Coordinates of C-alpha atoms in Angstrom, one line a residue:
Chain A
Q1 CA 0.1 14.9 0.2
A2 CA 0.4 15.0 4.0
G3 CA 0.9 11.6 5.5
L4 CA -0.2 9.8 8.6
T5 CA 1.9 9.8 11.8
Q6 CA 3.3 6.7 13.2
P7 CA 6.0 6.2 15.9
P8 CA 9.2 5.1 14.3
S9 CA 9.8 2.3 16.6
V10 CA 8.1 0.2 19.3
S11 CA 9.8 -2.4 21.5
K12 CA 8.1 -5.0 23.6
A13 CA 9.0 -8.2 25.3
L14 CA 8.2 -11.7 24.0
R15 CA 4.6 -12.7 24.7
Q16 CA 3.6 -9.2 25.7
T17 CA 1.2 -7.0 23.9
A18 CA 2.2 -4.2 21.6
T19 CA -0.1 -1.4 20.4
L20 CA 0.9 0.5 17.4
T21 CA -0.8 3.8 16.7
C22 CA -1.5 5.9 13.5
T23 CA -2.7 9.5 13.7
G24 CA -4.5 11.2 10.9
N25 CA -7.4 13.6 10.6
N26 CA -11.2 13.7 10.1
R27 CA -10.6 13.6 6.3
N28 CA -8.8 10.3 6.2
I29 CA -8.7 8.0 9.3
G30 CA -11.7 9.9 11.0
N31 CA -14.1 9.1 8.1
Q32 CA -12.5 6.3 6.0
G33 CA -10.8 4.1 8.6
A34 CA -7.2 2.9 8.2
A35 CA -5.6 -0.2 6.8
W36 CA -2.5 -1.9 8.2
L37 CA 0.3 -3.7 6.4
Q38 CA 3.2 -5.7 7.7
Q39 CA 6.5 -5.9 5.8
Y40 CA 9.5 -8.1 6.5
Q41 CA 12.9 -6.7 5.3
G42 CA 13.3 -7.6 1.8
H43 CA 9.7 -8.8 1.2
P44 CA 6.6 -7.2 -0.2
P45 CA 4.0 -5.7 2.3
R46 CA 1.1 -7.8 3.4
L47 CA -2.3 -6.6 4.4
L48 CA -3.1 -7.3 8.0
S49 CA -6.4 -5.4 8.4
D50 CA -8.5 -3.5 5.9
R51 CA -10.0 -0.1 6.6
N52 CA -13.0 -1.8 8.1
N53 CA -10.8 -3.6 10.6
N54 CA -11.3 -6.9 8.9
R55 CA -8.5 -9.4 8.7
P56 CA -7.8 -11.2 5.4
S57 CA -7.9 -15.0 5.7
G58 CA -4.6 -16.3 6.9
V59 CA -3.9 -13.4 9.3
S60 CA -3.4 -14.4 12.9
E61 CA -6.1 -13.4 15.3
R62 CA -3.3 -12.0 17.5
F63 CA -3.6 -8.9 15.2
S64 CA -6.5 -6.7 15.8
A65 CA -7.2 -3.2 14.5
S66 CA -9.4 -0.5 15.9
R67 CA -10.1 3.2 15.6
S68 CA -10.9 6.0 17.9
G69 CA -11.6 9.3 16.2
N70 CA -8.7 10.2 14.1
I71 CA -6.4 7.6 15.6
A72 CA -6.0 4.0 14.4
S73 CA -4.4 1.3 16.4
L74 CA -3.1 -2.1 15.7
T75 CA -2.8 -4.4 18.8
V76 CA -0.5 -7.5 18.6
T77 CA -1.0 -9.9 21.5
G78 CA 1.3 -12.7 22.6
L79 CA 4.3 -11.3 20.7
Q80 CA 6.4 -13.7 18.9
P81 CA 9.8 -13.4 17.3
E82 CA 8.2 -13.5 13.8
D83 CA 6.2 -10.4 14.6
E84 CA 9.4 -8.3 14.2
A85 CA 8.7 -6.3 11.1
D86 CA 7.8 -2.9 9.8
Y87 CA 4.1 -1.9 10.1
Y88 CA 2.5 0.7 7.9
C89 CA -0.9 2.3 8.3
S90 CA -2.8 3.7 5.3
A91 CA -6.0 5.5 4.7
W92 CA -7.9 7.1 1.8
D93 CA -8.2 10.8 2.2
S94 CA -11.5 12.0 0.9
S95 CA -10.3 15.6 0.7
L96 CA -7.1 14.9 -1.2
N97 CA -8.6 12.0 -3.2
A98 CA -5.4 10.1 -2.3
W99 CA -4.1 7.3 -0.3
V100 CA -1.9 8.4 2.5
F101 CA 0.6 6.3 4.3
G102 CA 2.3 6.5 7.7
G103 CA 6.1 6.4 7.8
G104 CA 6.0 3.0 9.4
T105 CA 6.7 1.6 12.8
K106 CA 9.5 -0.9 13.3
L107 CA 8.4 -3.4 15.9
T108 CA 11.1 -5.1 17.9
V109 CA 10.4 -8.1 20.1
L110 CA 12.8 -8.2 22.9
Chain B
E1 CA -7.0 -17.2 -4.2
V2 CA -6.5 -13.4 -4.8
Q3 CA -3.4 -12.9 -7.0
L4 CA -1.9 -9.8 -8.4
V5 CA 1.2 -10.3 -10.7
E6 CA 3.2 -7.2 -11.6
S7 CA 5.5 -7.1 -14.6
G8 CA 7.2 -4.6 -16.9
G9 CA 9.9 -3.3 -14.6
G10 CA 13.6 -3.1 -15.6
L11 CA 16.6 -0.6 -16.1
V12 CA 15.8 2.5 -18.0
Q13 CA 17.8 5.7 -18.7
P14 CA 16.7 9.0 -17.3
G15 CA 14.0 10.5 -19.5
G16 CA 12.9 7.1 -20.8
S17 CA 9.5 5.3 -20.4
L18 CA 8.2 2.1 -19.0
R19 CA 4.8 0.5 -18.9
L20 CA 3.9 -1.7 -15.9
S21 CA 1.3 -4.2 -16.0
C22 CA -0.6 -6.0 -13.2
A23 CA -2.7 -9.1 -14.0
A24 CA -5.4 -9.9 -11.4
S25 CA -7.1 -13.1 -10.6
G26 CA -9.2 -14.7 -7.9
F27 CA -11.7 -11.9 -7.3
T28 CA -14.3 -9.8 -9.1
F29 CA -11.9 -7.3 -10.7
T30 CA -14.6 -4.8 -11.5
S31 CA -15.7 -4.5 -7.8
F32 CA -12.5 -2.9 -6.8
W33 CA -10.5 0.3 -7.2
M34 CA -6.9 -0.5 -8.1
T35 CA -3.8 1.2 -6.9
W36 CA -0.1 1.4 -7.7
A37 CA 2.2 2.1 -4.8
R38 CA 6.0 2.2 -4.7
Q39 CA 8.9 1.8 -2.3
A40 CA 12.2 3.3 -2.9
P41 CA 15.3 1.5 -1.6
G42 CA 15.4 1.8 2.2
K43 CA 12.3 4.0 2.3
G44 CA 8.7 3.6 3.2
L45 CA 5.6 3.0 1.1
E46 CA 4.4 5.7 -1.2
W47 CA 1.1 5.8 -3.0
V48 CA 1.4 6.5 -6.7
A49 CA -2.0 6.3 -8.4
T50 CA -5.5 4.9 -8.1
V51 CA -8.1 4.1 -10.7
N52 CA -11.9 3.6 -10.0
H53 CA -14.0 0.6 -11.1
D54 CA -14.6 1.6 -14.6
G55 CA -11.4 3.5 -15.3
R56 CA -13.0 6.9 -15.6
D57 CA -11.7 8.4 -12.5
K58 CA -7.9 8.5 -11.8
Y59 CA -6.1 9.9 -9.0
Y60 CA -2.3 10.7 -8.7
V61 CA 0.1 11.8 -6.1
D62 CA 0.8 15.5 -6.9
S63 CA 4.5 15.1 -7.6
L64 CA 3.8 12.6 -10.4
K65 CA 0.9 14.2 -12.2
G66 CA 1.6 14.6 -15.9
R67 CA 4.4 11.9 -16.0
F68 CA 2.5 8.8 -15.0
T69 CA -0.8 7.4 -16.2
I70 CA -2.9 4.7 -14.6
S71 CA -5.4 2.8 -16.7
R72 CA -7.3 -0.5 -16.5
D73 CA -8.7 -3.0 -18.9
N74 CA -11.7 -4.8 -17.2
A75 CA -11.9 -7.3 -20.1
K76 CA -8.4 -8.5 -19.3
N77 CA -8.5 -8.0 -15.5
S78 CA -5.5 -5.9 -15.7
V79 CA -4.2 -2.5 -14.5
Y80 CA -1.4 -0.6 -16.0
L81 CA 1.0 2.2 -15.1
Q82 CA 2.6 4.2 -18.0
M83 CA 5.6 6.0 -16.7
N84 CA 7.3 8.7 -18.9
S85 CA 10.2 11.1 -18.3
L86 CA 11.6 8.8 -15.7
R87 CA 14.0 10.2 -13.1
A88 CA 16.5 8.6 -10.8
E89 CA 14.1 9.3 -7.9
D90 CA 11.5 7.1 -9.6
T91 CA 13.8 4.0 -8.9
A92 CA 11.7 1.8 -6.6
V93 CA 9.7 -1.4 -6.3
Y94 CA 6.3 -0.9 -7.8
Y95 CA 3.3 -2.8 -6.2
C96 CA -0.1 -3.2 -7.6
A97 CA -2.9 -3.3 -5.0
R98 CA -6.6 -4.2 -4.9
D99 CA -7.8 -1.1 -2.9
I100 CA -4.7 -1.1 -0.7
D101 CA -4.3 -4.8 -0.4
V102 CA -0.9 -5.6 -1.9
R103 CA -0.6 -9.2 -3.0
G104 CA 2.2 -9.4 -5.5
Q105 CA 6.0 -9.4 -5.3
G106 CA 6.2 -6.1 -7.1
T107 CA 8.3 -5.1 -10.1
T108 CA 11.6 -3.3 -9.8
V109 CA 12.2 -0.1 -11.8
T110 CA 15.7 1.3 -11.9
V111 CA 16.4 4.6 -13.5
S112 CA 20.0 5.1 -14.2
S113 CA 22.4 5.9 -17.0

């Protein structure tokens, strides 16, 4: 199953804003939205935003998700050292009847 | 509090079988499709299988069809993954998810002789 496309890495300075992107097509992100997960090295992933762009309880308001057409974005404001992690997007593909993942973006806070 | 607790992983020889279990609590289990995903060492997340609310509809990644079977027991708030004919490349941490919301620590499967 074809996956979603994410940049392998993004680097931004402390307290700046980072925007991570995830590109799909009109059978997944375009009509189903995308979820975002955060994963620290050696830990399980954690949902940051569901495919309706809702944050689960406990997720900082500094994380916000959006979508424009077939591209989903995760914006992280006021970057903190603890935001350094891998970020994955995922979407249900209504044509494949499958969840598809992006390859992940490693966010580095400088 | 939403909880998903995976179990059943371990070391198995190539060609062997394992049955993973996921116990769910803290939410209305029958309202959600349930998913298994996995992560091989040093790799990204990979979707494995999804089952719908009543267990009748099941979806699998193409590469695993015929070897893995997902099922659920709504009376026990549990979802399962039966894994047969295991190969070295199935070595991974397996996560249970509510929709795509991973809540557990995962269970590690190692396929090796």
